[in-house]
Amino acid sequence: QVQVVESGGGLVQAGGSLTLSCVASGSIFSIVAMGWYRQAPGKQRELVASVNSGGNTNYADSVKGRVAISWADAKNAVYLQMNSLKPADTAVYYCNSYLYTTTPRGRWDEYWGQGTQVTVSS
């Protein structure tokens, strides 16, 4: 089994900063990509940022210059440093991991965390 757990969400004033953390654990052989998505009320889930095993990153236009994603390979962890937060950043943030698991059989698969709420007040 694989578990993906996020932490670090909370309430912050506009202009403030937050760092989200995500750790994948369990029957993991290899991770090729991890990313952060968010879903605001009444909206579709959207990509915020992603990083792959080659170190390549991808950011949504709406967060470029304000957000940085980093991956601690040895810890199977990914972090999202968010600065200059805006009320429009308010959403549930989900961590996603694409990896090779060995249980119950060897396969590539993606896993999602339960989400962490980020609320930015004006």
CSV table of C-alpha atoms in Angstrom, one decimal:
chain,number,residue,atom,x,y,z
A,1,GLN,CA,0.0,0.0,0.0
A,2,VAL,CA,1.0,3.6,-0.6
A,3,GLN,CA,0.0,6.6,1.4
A,4,VAL,CA,0.4,10.2,0.5
A,5,VAL,CA,0.0,12.7,3.3
A,6,GLU,CA,0.0,16.5,3.1
A,7,SER,CA,0.5,19.0,5.8
A,8,GLY,CA,1.2,22.7,6.3
A,9,GLY,CA,-2.1,24.3,5.2
A,10,GLY,CA,-3.8,27.0,7.2
A,11,LEU,CA,-5.1,30.5,7.4
A,12,VAL,CA,-2.9,33.4,6.2
A,13,GLN,CA,-3.3,37.0,5.4
A,14,ALA,CA,-2.9,38.3,1.8
A,15,GLY,CA,0.8,38.8,1.1
A,16,GLY,CA,1.8,36.1,3.5
A,17,SER,CA,3.6,32.8,3.0
A,18,LEU,CA,3.0,29.2,3.6
A,19,THR,CA,5.0,26.0,3.0
A,20,LEU,CA,3.1,22.8,2.2
A,21,SER,CA,4.7,19.4,2.7
A,22,CYS,CA,3.9,16.0,1.3
A,23,VAL,CA,5.3,12.6,2.0
A,24,ALA,CA,4.7,9.4,0.2
A,25,SER,CA,5.3,6.2,2.0
A,26,GLY,CA,4.6,2.5,1.8
A,27,SER,CA,5.4,0.0,-1.0
A,28,ILE,CA,7.3,2.4,-3.2
A,29,PHE,CA,10.0,1.3,-5.6
A,30,SER,CA,10.5,4.5,-7.5
A,31,ILE,CA,8.9,7.9,-7.9
A,32,VAL,CA,9.1,9.7,-11.2
A,33,ALA,CA,7.0,12.8,-10.5
A,34,MET,CA,5.3,14.6,-7.7
A,35,GLY,CA,3.1,17.6,-7.9
A,36,TRP,CA,0.6,19.9,-6.2
A,37,TYR,CA,-2.9,20.6,-7.4
A,38,ARG,CA,-5.6,22.7,-5.9
A,39,GLN,CA,-9.4,22.9,-6.1
A,40,ALA,CA,-11.4,25.9,-5.1
A,41,PRO,CA,-15.1,25.7,-4.3
A,42,GLY,CA,-17.1,25.3,-7.5
A,43,LYS,CA,-14.0,25.0,-9.7
A,44,GLN,CA,-12.1,22.1,-11.2
A,45,ARG,CA,-8.9,20.8,-9.8
A,46,GLU,CA,-5.9,22.4,-11.4
A,47,LEU,CA,-2.2,21.9,-11.5
A,48,VAL,CA,-0.2,24.3,-9.3
A,49,ALA,CA,3.3,22.9,-9.7
A,50,SER,CA,5.1,19.7,-10.5
A,51,VAL,CA,8.6,18.3,-10.5
A,52,ASN,CA,10.0,15.1,-12.0
A,53,SER,CA,12.9,12.9,-11.2
A,54,GLY,CA,15.0,14.8,-13.7
A,55,GLY,CA,14.5,18.0,-11.7
A,56,ASN,CA,12.2,19.6,-14.3
A,57,THR,CA,9.6,21.8,-12.9
A,58,ASN,CA,6.3,23.1,-14.2
A,59,TYR,CA,4.2,25.9,-12.8
A,60,ALA,CA,0.7,27.3,-13.5
A,61,ASP,CA,0.9,30.8,-14.9
A,62,SER,CA,-1.2,32.1,-12.0
A,63,VAL,CA,1.6,31.2,-9.5
A,64,LYS,CA,4.8,31.7,-11.4
A,65,GLY,CA,7.2,33.9,-9.5
A,66,ARG,CA,5.4,33.3,-6.2
A,67,VAL,CA,5.7,29.6,-5.7
A,68,ALA,CA,8.6,27.1,-5.6
A,69,ILE,CA,8.3,23.4,-5.7
A,70,SER,CA,11.2,21.2,-4.4
A,71,TRP,CA,11.6,17.5,-4.0
A,72,ALA,CA,13.6,15.6,-1.4
A,73,ASP,CA,14.2,12.4,-3.2
A,74,ALA,CA,15.6,10.5,-0.2
A,75,LYS,CA,12.5,11.3,1.8
A,76,ASN,CA,9.9,10.8,-0.9
A,77,ALA,CA,8.8,14.3,0.0
A,78,VAL,CA,7.8,17.3,-2.0
A,79,TYR,CA,7.4,20.8,-0.7
A,80,LEU,CA,5.6,23.9,-2.0
A,81,GLN,CA,6.8,27.2,-0.8
A,82,MET,CA,4.1,29.9,-1.5
A,83,ASN,CA,4.8,33.6,-1.2
A,84,SER,CA,2.8,36.7,-1.8
A,85,LEU,CA,-0.4,34.8,-1.3
A,86,LYS,CA,-3.6,36.1,-2.7
A,87,PRO,CA,-7.3,35.4,-1.8
A,88,ALA,CA,-7.5,33.7,-5.2
A,89,ASP,CA,-5.1,31.1,-3.9
A,90,THR,CA,-7.7,29.9,-1.4
A,91,ALA,CA,-8.3,26.2,-2.1
A,92,VAL,CA,-7.8,22.7,-1.0
A,93,TYR,CA,-4.3,21.7,-2.0
A,94,TYR,CA,-3.7,18.1,-3.0
A,95,CYS,CA,-0.4,16.2,-3.4
A,96,ASN,CA,0.0,13.8,-6.3
A,97,SER,CA,2.7,11.2,-6.8
A,98,TYR,CA,3.3,9.0,-9.9
A,99,LEU,CA,5.3,6.0,-8.9
A,100,TYR,CA,6.1,2.4,-9.2
A,101,THR,CA,4.7,0.2,-6.5
A,102,THR,CA,5.3,-3.4,-5.8
A,103,THR,CA,2.0,-4.1,-3.9
A,104,PRO,CA,-0.2,-6.0,-4.7
A,105,ARG,CA,1.7,-6.3,-7.9
A,106,GLY,CA,4.4,-4.3,-9.7
A,107,ARG,CA,2.9,-1.4,-11.6
A,108,TRP,CA,3.1,2.3,-12.3
A,109,ASP,CA,0.2,4.2,-10.6
A,110,GLU,CA,-0.6,7.6,-9.3
A,111,TYR,CA,-1.7,8.4,-5.8
A,112,TRP,CA,-3.4,11.4,-4.2
A,113,GLY,CA,-3.4,12.8,-0.7
A,114,GLN,CA,-6.5,13.8,1.2
A,115,GLY,CA,-5.8,17.5,0.7
A,116,THR,CA,-4.9,20.4,3.0
A,117,GLN,CA,-6.9,23.6,3.2
A,118,VAL,CA,-5.2,26.9,2.4
A,119,THR,CA,-7.3,30.0,3.1
A,120,VAL,CA,-6.0,33.5,2.3
A,121,SER,CA,-7.8,36.4,3.9
A,122,SER,CA,-7.9,39.9,2.3
